[in-house]
Amino acid sequence: MDQDKSPRCGSQMPDFFSGAGKETLAAIENLKVNSLLYAAEESIYAAGSPARDVYILNEGYIKLIKISTAGKNQIIRVVKPGEIFGFDGLVDALYNHSAVSLRQANVCRIPVSSLENLGESKTEVERLIMVKCIRELQHADDRLLELGAKRSAERLASFLLDWCSDTPLDKWKPLVLSRLEIAQLLGVTIETVSRLFAQWKREAIIGEQKQSIQIKDADKLRFIASSN
Amino acid sequence: MDQDKSPRCGSQMPDFFSGAGKETLAAIENLKVNSLLYAAEESIYAAGSPARDVYILNEGYIKLIKISTAGKNQIIRVVKPGEIFGFDGLVDALYNHSAVSLRQANVCRIPVSSLENLGESKTEVERLIMVKCIRELQHADDRLLELGAKRSAERLASFLLDWCSDTPLDKWKPLVLSRLEIAQLLGVTIETVSRLFAQWKREAIIGEQKQSIQIKDADKLRFIASSN
DNA sequence: CGGCTAATTGAGAGACGTCAAATTTGGTGG
DNA sequence: CCACCAAATTTGACGTCTCTCAATTAGCCG
């Protein structure tokens, strides 16, 4: 797993650092961090294990999950290409959640220790991480509102709108998540998700084919997303 | 509101900076930021308004809230003394949530612009904020699990355990939140909270007197918090 | 074409929300 | 210090959304 012939970060500098200055880019480049390939459903790190590395997702999708003492899975967040994740190690000894690949994924693994030794560039990297953290915190705020104050139809509708927000209305958008995973993300059951999908397909609000979805009636979906 | 005779930050350096070096402390001191006094239920900033300042809570409690399009309130987080909050302005133009004092509160207001002009110390402040952000993100992870995967009794039980975690079992801990606010924090109704309180008081799991609570049977409460 | 998993669909139960009324609490002024 | 009022909390009865359990169907891979 560790030694594979995938290109190292240098040859495909992660999006995450796109805002960094020249010297920082060079410093990162110098780390010669290898990128790793994960198949679907592989564990990248587990909650409670030593948080030695920070990760950047080059390609594919990752889910960050937590499991309740009662054994229920909750998907905290879906990581998209270009994003950094797993930075608990900058503050704590252990990861606070688990990371699992949704499908084949290509990630850069950067040891926390090498970030600490970046010298001049360290502060810029910390600034980038601070910025990313603030954004993620805003996203977490939004999700807390979803889970705390909305019904299942509203949650699913806003999820679909958000998921397809980068896709033209007449295009198909790959739905990387299974029904179960959507359920675990939204804090509902798989049956509830399935029933809403079925209903909305009948009502021609959305379409689905071959793991891809399309929003056919965005207005109606937006109405559902925000109507008690 | 702006001009009040409360001491400025300098005379009571906020806890948040306690980890900072000498020079940074001096630089912050130099900002001569005034502290502000808020009565209960006053707005400190509103979601969607220009995020010009960062705040540090010296004394009292603040709730960060969001309101859904359907009009439901969700408490995102309760800010405790020594914590920084409202740092959206470091990244975005607008606040992503609203901040309201729970009771009388004393806060330091620091313009984002003055943080930008800290010179040498800027990077250390950014690092402190990064650290705080990562911690808050971990806390948000935990709350997403609560709201997404747990029943009302489990949510309330873990909230009480968390709220009282700094208090000896035989001491009374002031409960700053009303029933309504607890409900808005946990994503349930006020009636549900009230019923659980009543039941647990009957069963001598908790006690309550004059806005303060006490956990009488921590084991039982922990069991409830983690048992489906 | 079988065999396996994922997804759908139905029926029934239960947790929680909603609505309404009763009770307590806290604050105010006499 | 007490009476009084408004707001907060409690309690009950009822409805409903969502979960649970179970059976069926669809989709996919060898």
Short mmCIF file of C-alpha atoms (C1' of nucleotides) in Angstrom, two decimals:
data_model
loop_
_atom_site.label_atom_id
_atom_site.label_comp_id
_atom_site.label_asym_id
_atom_site.label_seq_id
_atom_site.Cartn_x
_atom_site.Cartn_y
_atom_site.Cartn_z
CA MET A 1 0.00 0.00 0.00
CA ASP A 2 2.72 2.46 0.95
CA GLN A 3 5.04 1.81 -1.90
CA ASP A 4 3.21 2.20 -5.14
CA LYS A 5 4.25 3.69 -8.42
CA SER A 6 1.73 6.51 -8.40
CA PRO A 7 3.13 9.96 -9.08
CA ARG A 8 4.26 11.87 -6.02
CA CYS A 9 2.72 15.13 -4.96
CA GLY A 10 5.39 17.05 -6.77
CA SER A 11 4.28 15.96 -10.15
CA GLN A 12 0.70 16.89 -9.43
CA MET A 13 0.71 19.56 -6.77
CA PRO A 14 -2.58 19.26 -4.90
CA ASP A 15 -5.17 21.93 -5.44
CA PHE A 16 -5.07 22.70 -1.78
CA PHE A 17 -1.78 24.56 -2.14
CA SER A 18 -2.82 26.45 -5.24
CA GLY A 19 -3.05 29.64 -3.21
CA ALA A 20 0.46 29.29 -1.80
CA GLY A 21 3.49 31.34 -2.80
CA LYS A 22 6.39 30.13 -4.88
CA GLU A 23 8.69 29.29 -2.01
CA THR A 24 6.05 27.35 -0.17
CA LEU A 25 5.25 25.40 -3.29
CA ALA A 26 8.91 24.54 -3.64
CA ALA A 27 9.11 23.51 0.01
CA ILE A 28 6.13 21.24 -0.34
CA GLU A 29 7.61 19.86 -3.51
CA ASN A 30 10.78 19.08 -1.60
CA LEU A 31 8.88 16.90 0.84
CA LYS A 32 8.67 14.39 -2.00
CA VAL A 33 5.49 13.06 -0.53
CA ASN A 34 4.22 9.96 -2.23
CA SER A 35 0.66 9.69 -3.29
CA LEU A 36 -1.28 6.59 -2.38
CA LEU A 37 -3.95 4.68 -4.20
CA TYR A 38 -6.92 3.28 -2.35
CA ALA A 39 -9.60 0.99 -3.70
CA ALA A 40 -13.22 1.53 -2.75
CA GLU A 41 -14.14 1.07 0.91
CA GLU A 42 -10.58 1.07 2.21
CA SER A 43 -9.69 2.67 5.51
CA ILE A 44 -7.28 5.59 5.30
CA TYR A 45 -7.18 6.16 9.02
CA ALA A 46 -9.34 5.14 11.92
CA ALA A 47 -10.79 7.21 14.74
CA GLY A 48 -8.61 6.87 17.79
CA SER A 49 -5.45 5.92 15.94
CA PRO A 50 -2.32 8.11 16.10
CA ALA A 51 -2.78 11.19 13.92
CA ARG A 52 0.62 11.19 12.31
CA ASP A 53 -0.32 12.38 8.81
CA VAL A 54 -2.30 14.99 7.00
CA TYR A 55 -3.95 14.03 3.73
CA ILE A 56 -4.86 15.74 0.54
CA LEU A 57 -7.29 14.15 -1.85
CA ASN A 58 -6.11 14.26 -5.44
CA GLU A 59 -8.75 12.13 -7.05
CA GLY A 60 -11.85 10.26 -6.00
CA TYR A 61 -14.01 10.71 -2.93
CA ILE A 62 -13.51 10.08 0.77
CA LYS A 63 -16.08 9.84 3.54
CA LEU A 64 -15.27 10.93 7.07
CA ILE A 65 -17.30 8.92 9.54
CA LYS A 66 -17.95 8.43 13.22
CA ILE A 67 -19.64 5.50 14.89
CA SER A 68 -21.84 5.96 17.93
CA THR A 69 -21.54 3.74 20.97
CA ALA A 70 -24.82 2.20 19.87
CA GLY A 71 -23.13 1.24 16.61
CA LYS A 72 -24.72 3.73 14.25
CA ASN A 73 -22.63 5.18 11.46
CA GLN A 74 -22.69 8.90 10.80
CA ILE A 75 -21.00 10.39 7.78
CA ILE A 76 -19.49 13.64 8.97
CA ARG A 77 -18.44 14.92 5.59
CA VAL A 78 -17.68 13.86 2.04
CA VAL A 79 -14.23 15.01 0.92
CA LYS A 80 -13.90 16.10 -2.69
CA PRO A 81 -10.78 16.29 -4.89
CA GLY A 82 -8.36 19.05 -3.96
CA GLU A 83 -9.39 19.13 -0.33
CA ILE A 84 -7.22 18.56 2.73
CA PHE A 85 -8.43 16.25 5.48
CA GLY A 86 -7.22 14.45 8.57
CA PHE A 87 -5.41 17.37 10.17
CA ASP A 88 -6.22 16.40 13.74
CA GLY A 89 -2.53 15.63 14.21
CA LEU A 90 -1.66 19.32 14.14
CA VAL A 91 -3.38 19.64 17.50
CA ASP A 92 -4.11 16.26 18.95
CA ALA A 93 -2.45 12.89 19.22
CA LEU A 94 -5.35 10.91 17.78
CA TYR A 95 -7.79 11.14 14.90
CA ASN A 96 -11.25 12.15 15.94
CA HIS A 97 -13.05 10.39 13.09
CA SER A 98 -12.35 7.71 10.52
CA ALA A 99 -11.67 8.20 6.82
CA VAL A 100 -12.77 5.66 4.23
CA SER A 101 -12.55 5.83 0.45
CA LEU A 102 -15.90 5.88 -1.32
CA ARG A 103 -14.45 4.57 -4.53
CA GLN A 104 -10.94 4.38 -5.88
CA ALA A 105 -9.07 7.35 -4.49
CA ASN A 106 -5.69 8.92 -4.90
CA VAL A 107 -4.38 10.80 -1.89
CA CYS A 108 -1.22 12.57 -0.81
CA ARG A 109 -0.05 11.63 2.64
CA ILE A 110 2.02 14.27 4.39
CA PRO A 111 3.56 13.51 7.78
CA VAL A 112 2.73 16.12 10.38
CA SER A 113 6.39 16.13 11.34
CA SER A 114 7.43 17.25 7.88
CA LEU A 115 4.93 20.11 8.03
CA GLU A 116 6.48 21.13 11.33
CA ASN A 117 9.87 21.28 9.64
CA LEU A 118 8.89 23.44 6.70
CA GLY A 119 10.80 26.39 8.13
CA GLU A 120 9.85 29.70 6.52
CA SER A 121 6.89 28.17 4.73
CA LYS A 122 5.33 26.71 7.83
CA THR A 123 3.37 29.84 8.62
CA GLU A 124 1.91 30.03 5.15
CA VAL A 125 0.78 26.43 5.31
CA GLU A 126 -0.74 27.06 8.70
CA ARG A 127 -2.56 30.02 7.29
CA LEU A 128 -3.94 27.92 4.45
CA ILE A 129 -5.10 25.32 6.91
CA MET A 130 -6.68 27.99 9.09
CA VAL A 131 -8.61 29.30 6.10
CA LYS A 132 -9.75 25.82 5.15
CA CYS A 133 -10.78 25.12 8.72
CA ILE A 134 -12.90 28.22 8.95
CA ARG A 135 -14.67 27.25 5.75
CA GLU A 136 -15.27 23.76 7.03
CA LEU A 137 -16.58 25.13 10.26
CA GLN A 138 -19.10 27.16 8.29
CA HIS A 139 -20.09 24.03 6.45
CA ALA A 140 -20.45 22.20 9.75
CA ASP A 141 -22.71 25.01 10.98
CA ASP A 142 -24.94 24.47 7.99
CA ARG A 143 -25.06 20.74 8.53
CA LEU A 144 -25.91 21.14 12.20
CA LEU A 145 -28.87 23.22 11.12
CA GLU A 146 -29.88 20.51 8.66
CA LEU A 147 -29.67 17.68 11.14
CA GLY A 148 -31.07 19.59 14.07
CA ALA A 149 -33.92 21.53 12.56
CA LYS A 150 -35.10 19.88 9.37
CA ARG A 151 -37.26 16.96 8.32
CA SER A 152 -36.00 14.18 6.14
CA ALA A 153 -37.41 15.54 2.88
CA GLU A 154 -35.79 18.91 3.49
CA ARG A 155 -32.46 17.30 4.28
CA LEU A 156 -32.45 15.16 1.17
CA ALA A 157 -33.59 17.99 -1.05
CA SER A 158 -30.86 20.34 0.12
CA PHE A 159 -28.31 17.58 -0.14
CA LEU A 160 -29.24 16.95 -3.77
CA LEU A 161 -29.22 20.65 -4.58
CA ASP A 162 -25.82 21.01 -2.99
CA TRP A 163 -24.43 17.89 -4.61
CA CYS A 164 -25.51 19.04 -8.06
CA SER A 165 -24.67 22.71 -7.54
CA ASP A 166 -21.67 22.47 -9.87
CA THR A 167 -23.60 20.73 -12.62
CA PRO A 168 -25.76 22.24 -15.36
CA LEU A 169 -29.41 21.32 -14.96
CA ASP A 170 -29.51 19.28 -18.12
CA LYS A 171 -26.40 17.24 -17.27
CA TRP A 172 -26.16 14.03 -15.29
CA LYS A 173 -24.17 14.15 -12.08
CA PRO A 174 -22.55 10.97 -10.74
CA LEU A 175 -23.96 10.09 -7.36
CA VAL A 176 -20.98 8.63 -5.58
CA LEU A 177 -23.00 7.61 -2.55
CA SER A 178 -25.18 4.58 -2.08
CA ARG A 179 -28.63 4.89 -0.56
CA LEU A 180 -27.18 3.71 2.70
CA GLU A 181 -24.45 6.33 2.61
CA ILE A 182 -26.89 9.11 1.83
CA ALA A 183 -28.94 7.90 4.78
CA GLN A 184 -25.89 7.92 7.04
CA LEU A 185 -24.97 11.40 5.89
CA LEU A 186 -28.44 12.82 6.51
CA GLY A 187 -29.20 10.98 9.71
CA VAL A 188 -32.20 9.06 8.38
CA THR A 189 -32.80 5.45 7.37
CA ILE A 190 -32.12 3.90 4.02
CA GLU A 191 -35.83 3.26 3.53
CA THR A 192 -36.69 6.91 4.03
CA VAL A 193 -34.16 7.91 1.40
CA SER A 194 -35.41 5.27 -0.99
CA ARG A 195 -39.02 6.31 -0.61
CA LEU A 196 -38.26 9.97 -1.25
CA PHE A 197 -36.18 9.12 -4.33
CA ALA A 198 -38.99 6.95 -5.67
CA GLN A 199 -41.58 9.64 -5.07
CA TRP A 200 -39.54 12.43 -6.63
CA LYS A 201 -38.75 10.29 -9.64
CA ARG A 202 -42.47 9.61 -10.07
CA GLU A 203 -43.15 13.34 -9.82
CA ALA A 204 -40.35 14.09 -12.29
CA ILE A 205 -38.53 16.32 -9.83
CA ILE A 206 -35.35 14.32 -10.29
CA GLY A 207 -34.10 11.66 -12.68
CA GLU A 208 -31.68 8.82 -12.14
CA GLN A 209 -29.81 6.47 -14.38
CA LYS A 210 -26.73 4.39 -13.87
CA GLN A 211 -25.59 5.90 -10.56
CA SER A 212 -26.11 9.41 -11.88
CA ILE A 213 -28.78 11.90 -11.04
CA GLN A 214 -30.30 14.97 -12.63
CA ILE A 215 -32.44 17.68 -11.12
CA LYS A 216 -35.38 18.17 -13.41
CA ASP A 217 -37.37 20.64 -11.34
CA ALA A 218 -35.00 22.72 -9.25
CA ASP A 219 -37.74 25.09 -8.11
CA LYS A 220 -39.82 22.30 -6.67
CA LEU A 221 -36.77 20.82 -5.00
CA ARG A 222 -35.80 24.17 -3.51
CA PHE A 223 -39.35 24.54 -2.25
CA ILE A 224 -39.16 21.16 -0.55
CA ALA A 225 -35.74 22.01 0.88
CA SER A 226 -37.07 25.05 2.67
CA SER A 227 -40.68 24.34 3.46
CA ASN A 228 -41.12 23.08 6.94
CA MET B 1 -22.62 50.18 23.77
CA ASP B 2 -19.29 50.85 22.18
CA GLN B 3 -18.09 53.33 24.69
CA ASP B 4 -18.32 51.82 28.09
CA LYS B 5 -16.04 51.99 31.00
CA SER B 6 -15.21 48.29 31.10
CA PRO B 7 -11.52 47.48 31.20
CA ARG B 8 -9.84 46.96 27.85
CA CYS B 9 -8.34 43.69 26.80
CA GLY B 10 -4.98 44.76 27.99
CA SER B 11 -5.93 44.78 31.59
CA GLN B 12 -7.44 41.34 31.31
CA MET B 13 -5.75 39.57 28.46
CA PRO B 14 -8.20 37.01 27.12
CA ASP B 15 -7.48 33.39 27.89
CA PHE B 16 -7.42 32.69 24.21
CA PHE B 17 -3.96 34.21 23.89
CA SER B 18 -2.56 32.51 26.94
CA GLY B 19 -0.48 30.24 24.73
CA ALA B 20 1.09 33.11 22.81
CA GLY B 21 4.65 34.37 23.13
CA LYS B 22 5.71 37.57 24.84
CA GLU B 23 5.92 39.69 21.71
CA THR B 24 2.55 38.58 20.47
CA LEU B 25 1.02 39.37 23.81
CA ALA B 26 2.55 42.83 23.64
CA ALA B 27 1.25 43.32 20.11
CA ILE B 28 -2.25 42.33 21.11
CA GLU B 29 -1.97 44.60 24.11
CA ASN B 30 -1.06 47.43 21.80
CA LEU B 31 -4.30 47.06 19.88
CA LYS B 32 -5.94 48.59 22.92
CA VAL B 33 -9.11 46.75 22.08
CA ASN B 34 -12.02 47.74 24.21
CA SER B 35 -14.15 45.15 25.84
CA LEU B 36 -17.89 45.43 25.52
CA LEU B 37 -20.66 44.61 27.89
CA TYR B 38 -23.81 42.93 26.68
CA ALA B 39 -26.97 42.29 28.62
CA ALA B 40 -28.81 38.98 28.24
CA GLU B 41 -30.32 38.26 24.84
CA GLU B 42 -28.46 40.97 22.99
CA SER B 43 -27.22 40.44 19.46
CA ILE B 44 -23.45 40.64 19.02
CA TYR B 45 -23.55 40.07 15.31
CA ALA B 46 -26.10 38.72 12.86
CA ALA B 47 -25.75 36.09 10.19
CA GLY B 48 -25.26 37.77 6.83
CA SER B 49 -23.85 41.00 8.22
CA PRO B 50 -20.32 42.18 7.39
CA ALA B 51 -17.80 40.14 9.34
CA ARG B 52 -15.52 42.97 10.38
CA ASP B 53 -14.57 41.79 13.85
CA VAL B 54 -13.35 38.81 15.75
CA TYR B 55 -14.53 38.33 19.32
CA ILE B 56 -13.17 36.84 22.46
CA LEU B 57 -15.47 36.07 25.34
CA ASN B 58 -14.11 37.23 28.66
CA GLU B 59 -17.06 36.55 30.85
CA GLY B 60 -20.53 35.10 30.48
CA TYR B 61 -21.95 32.88 27.79
CA ILE B 62 -22.76 33.36 24.12
CA LYS B 63 -24.90 31.23 21.83
CA LEU B 64 -24.15 30.93 18.14
CA ILE B 65 -27.34 30.30 16.22
CA LYS B 66 -28.71 29.77 12.76
CA ILE B 67 -32.32 30.05 11.64
CA SER B 68 -33.74 27.75 8.98
CA THR B 69 -35.84 29.09 6.13
CA ALA B 70 -38.79 27.47 7.88
CA GLY B 71 -38.03 29.66 10.88
CA LYS B 72 -36.59 27.11 13.26
CA ASN B 73 -33.74 28.13 15.54
CA GLN B 74 -30.72 25.91 15.89
CA ILE B 75 -28.03 26.63 18.44
CA ILE B 76 -24.77 25.77 16.75
CA ARG B 77 -22.59 26.15 19.77
CA VAL B 78 -22.39 27.66 23.23
CA VAL B 79 -19.29 29.81 23.67
CA LYS B 80 -17.64 29.70 27.07
CA PRO B 81 -15.30 32.24 28.72
CA GLY B 82 -11.85 32.45 27.17
CA GLU B 83 -12.98 31.28 23.75
CA ILE B 84 -12.68 33.09 20.46
CA PHE B 85 -15.67 33.29 18.13
CA GLY B 86 -16.92 35.09 15.04
CA PHE B 87 -13.78 34.63 12.96
CA ASP B 88 -15.61 34.27 9.64
CA GLY B 89 -14.16 37.62 8.64
CA LEU B 90 -10.70 36.13 8.27
CA VAL B 91 -11.99 34.29 5.23
CA ASP B 92 -15.36 35.63 4.19
CA ALA B 93 -17.10 38.94 3.95
CA LEU B 94 -20.13 37.95 5.99
CA TYR B 95 -20.91 36.11 9.19
CA ASN B 96 -22.28 32.65 8.66
CA HIS B 97 -24.27 32.51 11.90
CA SER B 98 -25.58 34.89 14.54
CA ALA B 99 -24.19 35.44 18.01
CA VAL B 100 -26.42 36.31 20.96
CA SER B 101 -25.53 36.69 24.61
CA LEU B 102 -27.16 34.16 26.92
CA ARG B 103 -26.81 36.33 29.94
CA GLN B 104 -24.70 39.34 30.73
CA ALA B 105 -21.48 38.94 28.79
CA ASN B 106 -18.18 40.72 28.51
CA VAL B 107 -16.43 40.39 25.18
CA CYS B 108 -13.35 41.75 23.46
CA ARG B 109 -14.01 42.96 19.96
CA ILE B 110 -10.96 42.90 17.68
CA PRO B 111 -11.24 44.30 14.15
CA VAL B 112 -10.07 41.83 11.52
CA SER B 113 -8.08 44.66 9.99
CA SER B 114 -6.01 45.10 13.12
CA LEU B 115 -5.21 41.40 13.15
CA GLU B 116 -4.03 41.73 9.58
CA ASN B 117 -1.66 44.47 10.69
CA LEU B 118 -0.03 42.64 13.54
CA GLY B 119 3.20 42.24 11.60
CA GLU B 120 5.52 39.65 13.09
CA SER B 121 2.88 38.36 15.44
CA LYS B 122 0.31 37.75 12.76
CA THR B 123 1.50 34.24 12.04
CA GLU B 124 1.37 33.24 15.66
CA VAL B 125 -2.17 34.51 15.98
CA GLU B 126 -3.12 32.64 12.84
CA ARG B 127 -1.60 29.53 14.28
CA LEU B 128 -3.60 29.95 17.48
CA ILE B 129 -6.74 30.38 15.45
CA MET B 130 -5.91 27.33 13.36
CA VAL B 131 -5.50 25.26 16.50
CA LYS B 132 -8.77 26.51 17.91
CA CYS B 133 -10.52 25.83 14.60
CA ILE B 134 -9.34 22.24 14.46
CA ARG B 135 -10.60 21.70 18.00
CA GLU B 136 -13.93 23.22 17.11
CA LEU B 137 -14.15 21.07 14.05
CA GLN B 138 -13.68 18.03 16.23
CA HIS B 139 -16.44 19.28 18.46
CA ALA B 140 -18.64 19.80 15.43
CA ASP B 141 -17.94 16.21 14.34
CA ASP B 142 -19.17 15.02 17.70
CA ARG B 143 -22.29 17.12 17.51
CA LEU B 144 -23.08 15.91 14.01
CA LEU B 145 -22.97 12.38 15.39
CA GLU B 146 -25.29 13.42 18.19
CA LEU B 147 -27.84 15.07 15.97
CA GLY B 148 -27.63 12.56 13.16
CA ALA B 149 -27.48 9.26 14.96
CA LYS B 150 -28.95 9.58 18.43
CA ARG B 151 -32.34 9.67 20.08
CA SER B 152 -33.48 12.55 22.24
CA ALA B 153 -32.65 10.90 25.56
CA GLU B 154 -29.15 10.09 24.42
CA ARG B 155 -28.62 13.65 23.21
CA LEU B 156 -29.80 15.21 26.44
CA ALA B 157 -27.84 12.77 28.57
CA SER B 158 -24.57 13.44 26.77
CA PHE B 159 -25.24 17.14 26.84
CA LEU B 160 -25.68 17.09 30.60
CA LEU B 161 -22.59 14.95 31.10
CA ASP B 162 -20.60 17.31 28.92
CA TRP B 163 -22.00 20.40 30.55
CA CYS B 164 -21.14 19.16 34.01
CA SER B 165 -17.82 17.58 33.07
CA ASP B 166 -15.87 20.29 34.88
CA THR B 167 -17.91 20.03 38.04
CA PRO B 168 -17.52 17.63 40.98
CA LEU B 169 -20.46 15.26 41.25
CA ASP B 170 -21.60 16.67 44.56
CA LYS B 171 -21.53 20.28 43.37
CA TRP B 172 -24.28 22.25 41.67
CA LYS B 173 -23.56 23.50 38.17
CA PRO B 174 -25.37 26.58 36.86
CA LEU B 175 -27.45 25.70 33.84
CA VAL B 176 -27.18 28.80 31.71
CA LEU B 177 -29.66 27.56 29.15
CA SER B 178 -33.45 27.62 29.31
CA ARG B 179 -35.44 24.54 28.37
CA LEU B 180 -36.09 26.14 25.01
CA GLU B 181 -32.41 26.74 24.43
CA ILE B 182 -31.49 23.20 25.36
CA ALA B 183 -34.12 22.03 22.91
CA GLN B 184 -32.72 24.27 20.18
CA LEU B 185 -29.24 23.00 20.87
CA LEU B 186 -30.22 19.34 20.72
CA GLY B 187 -32.69 19.58 17.86
CA VAL B 188 -35.73 18.46 19.83
CA THR B 189 -38.77 20.23 21.25
CA ILE B 190 -39.04 21.98 24.55
CA GLU B 191 -41.65 19.46 25.70
CA THR B 192 -39.31 16.55 25.07
CA VAL B 193 -36.60 18.19 27.13
CA SER B 194 -39.03 18.99 29.91
CA ARG B 195 -40.36 15.45 30.06
CA LEU B 196 -36.89 13.92 30.23
CA PHE B 197 -35.86 16.33 32.98
CA ALA B 198 -38.97 15.50 34.94
CA GLN B 199 -38.45 11.77 34.55
CA TRP B 200 -34.78 11.87 35.50
CA LYS B 201 -35.53 14.02 38.52
CA ARG B 202 -38.15 11.51 39.62
CA GLU B 203 -35.63 8.71 39.17
CA ALA B 204 -32.99 10.69 41.09
CA ILE B 205 -30.59 10.61 38.16
CA ILE B 206 -30.24 14.36 38.26
CA GLY B 207 -31.22 17.13 40.60
CA GLU B 208 -32.16 20.73 39.91
CA GLN B 209 -32.56 23.82 42.03
CA LYS B 210 -32.51 27.46 41.18
CA GLN B 211 -31.18 27.19 37.60
CA SER B 212 -28.48 24.79 38.68
CA ILE B 213 -28.21 21.09 38.11
CA GLN B 214 -26.39 18.19 39.66
CA ILE B 215 -25.73 14.72 38.30
CA LYS B 216 -26.69 12.27 41.00
CA ASP B 217 -26.22 9.05 39.10
CA ALA B 218 -23.54 9.50 36.48
CA ASP B 219 -23.44 5.81 35.62
CA LYS B 220 -27.11 5.70 34.78
CA LEU B 221 -26.79 8.88 32.76
CA ARG B 222 -23.81 7.51 30.86
CA PHE B 223 -25.79 4.37 30.17
CA ILE B 224 -28.65 6.40 28.74
CA ALA B 225 -26.22 8.49 26.70
CA SER B 226 -24.90 5.45 24.91
CA SER B 227 -27.70 2.96 24.79
CA ASN B 228 -29.62 3.07 21.59
"C1'" DC C 1 -28.24 -17.83 -16.55
"C1'" DG C 2 -27.73 -18.27 -11.39
"C1'" DG C 3 -26.40 -15.95 -7.21
"C1'" DC C 4 -25.44 -12.02 -4.50
"C1'" DT C 5 -26.08 -7.45 -2.94
"C1'" DA C 6 -28.54 -3.14 -3.25
"C1'" DA C 7 -32.77 -1.02 -3.57
"C1'" DT C 8 -37.71 -0.84 -3.31
"C1'" DT C 9 -42.13 -1.38 -1.23
"C1'" DG C 10 -45.56 -2.48 2.34
"C1'" DA C 11 -47.47 -2.86 6.96
"C1'" DG C 12 -47.17 -1.85 11.68
"C1'" DA C 13 -45.05 0.26 15.79
"C1'" DG C 14 -42.93 3.77 18.36
"C1'" DA C 15 -40.70 8.07 19.28
"C1'" DC C 16 -41.32 12.56 19.06
"C1'" DG C 17 -43.93 16.67 17.68
"C1'" DT C 18 -48.08 19.41 18.14
"C1'" DC C 19 -51.67 21.59 20.53
"C1'" DA C 20 -53.80 22.95 24.69
"C1'" DA C 21 -54.32 23.49 29.52
"C1'" DA C 22 -52.46 23.64 34.15
"C1'" DT C 23 -48.79 24.85 37.12
"C1'" DT C 24 -44.65 26.97 38.60
"C1'" DT C 25 -41.31 30.53 38.58
"C1'" DG C 26 -39.37 35.03 38.65
"C1'" DG C 27 -39.78 39.77 38.71
"C1'" DT C 28 -42.33 44.05 40.02
"C1'" DG C 29 -44.74 47.28 42.61
"C1'" DG C 30 -47.42 48.24 46.44
"C1'" DC D 1 -42.87 41.00 52.79
"C1'" DC D 2 -46.58 39.84 50.06
"C1'" DA D 3 -49.74 40.05 46.08
"C1'" DC D 4 -49.88 39.96 41.34
"C1'" DC D 5 -48.70 39.28 36.55
"C1'" DA D 6 -46.20 37.53 32.61
"C1'" DA D 7 -43.23 34.17 31.09
"C1'" DA D 8 -41.34 29.68 31.55
"C1'" DT D 9 -42.15 25.08 32.50
"C1'" DT D 10 -44.79 21.02 33.11
"C1'" DT D 11 -48.19 17.69 31.91
"C1'" DG D 12 -51.66 15.33 29.13
"C1'" DA D 13 -53.91 13.72 24.89
"C1'" DC D 14 -53.40 12.97 20.30
"C1'" DG D 15 -51.37 12.90 15.54
"C1'" DT D 16 -47.73 11.85 12.41
"C1'" DC D 17 -43.28 11.31 10.71
"C1'" DT D 18 -39.88 8.17 10.61
"C1'" DC D 19 -38.06 3.78 12.02
"C1'" DT D 20 -38.35 -1.17 12.13
"C1'" DC D 21 -39.20 -5.51 10.30
"C1'" DA D 22 -40.13 -8.29 6.38
"C1'" DA D 23 -40.87 -9.48 1.78
"C1'" DT D 24 -40.14 -8.44 -3.00
"C1'" DT D 25 -37.80 -6.65 -6.94
"C1'" DA D 26 -33.97 -4.84 -9.49
"C1'" DG D 27 -29.17 -4.61 -10.71
"C1'" DC D 28 -24.63 -6.60 -11.29
"C1'" DC D 29 -20.85 -9.93 -11.80
"C1'" DG D 30 -18.94 -14.28 -12.67
#
